[in-house]
Short mmCIF file of C-alpha atoms in Angstrom, two decimals:
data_model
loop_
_atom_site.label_atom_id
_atom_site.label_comp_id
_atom_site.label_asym_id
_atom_site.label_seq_id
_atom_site.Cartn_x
_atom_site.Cartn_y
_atom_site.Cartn_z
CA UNK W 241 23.79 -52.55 12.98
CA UNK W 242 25.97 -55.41 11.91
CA UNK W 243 29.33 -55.79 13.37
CA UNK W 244 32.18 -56.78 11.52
CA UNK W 245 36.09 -56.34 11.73
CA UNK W 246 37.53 -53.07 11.30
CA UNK W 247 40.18 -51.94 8.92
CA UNK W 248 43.34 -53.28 9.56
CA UNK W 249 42.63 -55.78 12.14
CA UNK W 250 41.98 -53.01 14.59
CA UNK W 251 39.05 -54.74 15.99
CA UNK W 252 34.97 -54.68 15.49
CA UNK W 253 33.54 -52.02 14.29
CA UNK W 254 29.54 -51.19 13.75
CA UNK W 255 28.20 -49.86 10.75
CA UNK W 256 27.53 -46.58 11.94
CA UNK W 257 31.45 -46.15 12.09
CA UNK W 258 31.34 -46.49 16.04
CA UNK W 259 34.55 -48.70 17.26
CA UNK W 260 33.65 -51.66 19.37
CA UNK W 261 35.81 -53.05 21.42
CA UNK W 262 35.98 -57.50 22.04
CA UNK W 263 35.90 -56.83 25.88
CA UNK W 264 33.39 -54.09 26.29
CA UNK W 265 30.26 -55.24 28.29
CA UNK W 266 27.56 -52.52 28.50
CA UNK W 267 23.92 -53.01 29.17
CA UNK W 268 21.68 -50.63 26.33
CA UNK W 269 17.82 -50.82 25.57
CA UNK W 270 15.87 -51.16 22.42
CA UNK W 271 12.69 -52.26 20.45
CA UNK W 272 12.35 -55.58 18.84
CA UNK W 273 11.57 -55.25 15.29
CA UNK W 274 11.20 -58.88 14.35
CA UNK W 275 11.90 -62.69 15.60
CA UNK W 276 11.75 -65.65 13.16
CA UNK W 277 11.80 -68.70 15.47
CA UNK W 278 11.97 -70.99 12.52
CA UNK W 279 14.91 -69.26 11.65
CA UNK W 280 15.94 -68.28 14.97
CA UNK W 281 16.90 -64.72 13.85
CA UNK W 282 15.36 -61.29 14.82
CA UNK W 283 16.33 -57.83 14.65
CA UNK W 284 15.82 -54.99 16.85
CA UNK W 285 16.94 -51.24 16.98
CA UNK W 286 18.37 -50.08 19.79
CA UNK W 287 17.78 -46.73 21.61
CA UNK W 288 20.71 -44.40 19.72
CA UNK W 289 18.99 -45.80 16.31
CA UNK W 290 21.44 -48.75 15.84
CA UNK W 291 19.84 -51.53 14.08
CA UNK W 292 21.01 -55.13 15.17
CA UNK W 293 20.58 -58.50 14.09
CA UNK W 294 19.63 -60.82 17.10
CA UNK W 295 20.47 -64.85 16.83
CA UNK W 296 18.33 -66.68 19.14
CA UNK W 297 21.07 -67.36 21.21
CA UNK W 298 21.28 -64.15 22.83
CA UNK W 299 18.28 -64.27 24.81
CA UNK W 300 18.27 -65.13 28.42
CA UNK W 301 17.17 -68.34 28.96
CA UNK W 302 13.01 -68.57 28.94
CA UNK W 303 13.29 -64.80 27.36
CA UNK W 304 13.29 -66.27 23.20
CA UNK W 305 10.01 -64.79 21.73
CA UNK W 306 7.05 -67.32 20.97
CA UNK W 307 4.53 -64.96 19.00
CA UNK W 308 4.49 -62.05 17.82
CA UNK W 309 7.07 -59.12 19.90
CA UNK W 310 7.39 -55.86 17.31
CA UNK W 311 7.58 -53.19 19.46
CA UNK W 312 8.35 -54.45 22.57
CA UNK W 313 11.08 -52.94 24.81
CA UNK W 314 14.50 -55.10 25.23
CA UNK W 315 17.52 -54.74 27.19
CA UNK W 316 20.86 -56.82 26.18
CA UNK W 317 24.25 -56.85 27.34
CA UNK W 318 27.03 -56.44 24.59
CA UNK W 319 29.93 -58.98 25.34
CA UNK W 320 32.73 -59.44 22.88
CA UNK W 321 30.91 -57.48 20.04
CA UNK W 322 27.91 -59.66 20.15
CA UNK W 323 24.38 -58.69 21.82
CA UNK W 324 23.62 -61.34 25.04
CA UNK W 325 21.39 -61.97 27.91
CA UNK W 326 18.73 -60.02 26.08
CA UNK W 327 15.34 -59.95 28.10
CA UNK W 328 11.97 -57.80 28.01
CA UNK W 329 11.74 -55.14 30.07
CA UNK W 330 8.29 -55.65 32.42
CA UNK W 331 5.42 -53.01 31.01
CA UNK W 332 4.52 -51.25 33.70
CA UNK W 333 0.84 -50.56 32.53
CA UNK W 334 -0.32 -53.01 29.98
CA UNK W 335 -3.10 -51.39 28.16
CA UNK W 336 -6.33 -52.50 29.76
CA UNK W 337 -9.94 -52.23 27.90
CA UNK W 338 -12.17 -50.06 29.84
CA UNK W 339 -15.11 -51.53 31.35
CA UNK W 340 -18.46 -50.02 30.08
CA UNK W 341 -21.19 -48.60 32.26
CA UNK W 342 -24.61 -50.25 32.76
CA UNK W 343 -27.87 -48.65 31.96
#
């Protein structure tokens, strides 16, 4: 989803038509598609099937993604039309390898 100004000056507005307003703060979840560091840019599609592009500014502090992070689960604050203070959510089971029996 990219936000730009609405018709008219009536304020931001997504691409999926939805109206976003400059003060609204919300916390939503997502998936990270992609992060670039060299080009500090990402994207990620949030739970309602918005897609969003993420500057590496956004990211809480120690949270910007050093390897690889498709399909990892995000949460992010909107404030003033822009995604912030995203961080990974904790997995609570991290796939394990199972340990094999000896004969």
């Amino acid at each position: 989803m990219q936000i730009g100004r609405g018709p008219a000056g009536r304020g931001p507005i997504s691409t999926n038509g939805r109206a976003v307003s400059e003060a609204d703060e919300r916390v939503e979840r997502g998936t990270m598609l992609w992060f670039n560091g060299a080009k500090n840019l990402g994207a990620l599609v949030t739970d309602v099937g918005d897609r969003i592009d993420v500057p590496g500014a956004a990211f809480s502090p120690g949270e910007k993604p050093l390897g690889r992070c498709a399909g990892k689960a995000v949460e992010f604050a909107w404030l003033e039309g822009e995604p912030s203070a995203l961080a990974f959510v904790p997995e609570s089971n991290p796939r394990r390898a199972r340990l094999r029996r000896s004969r």
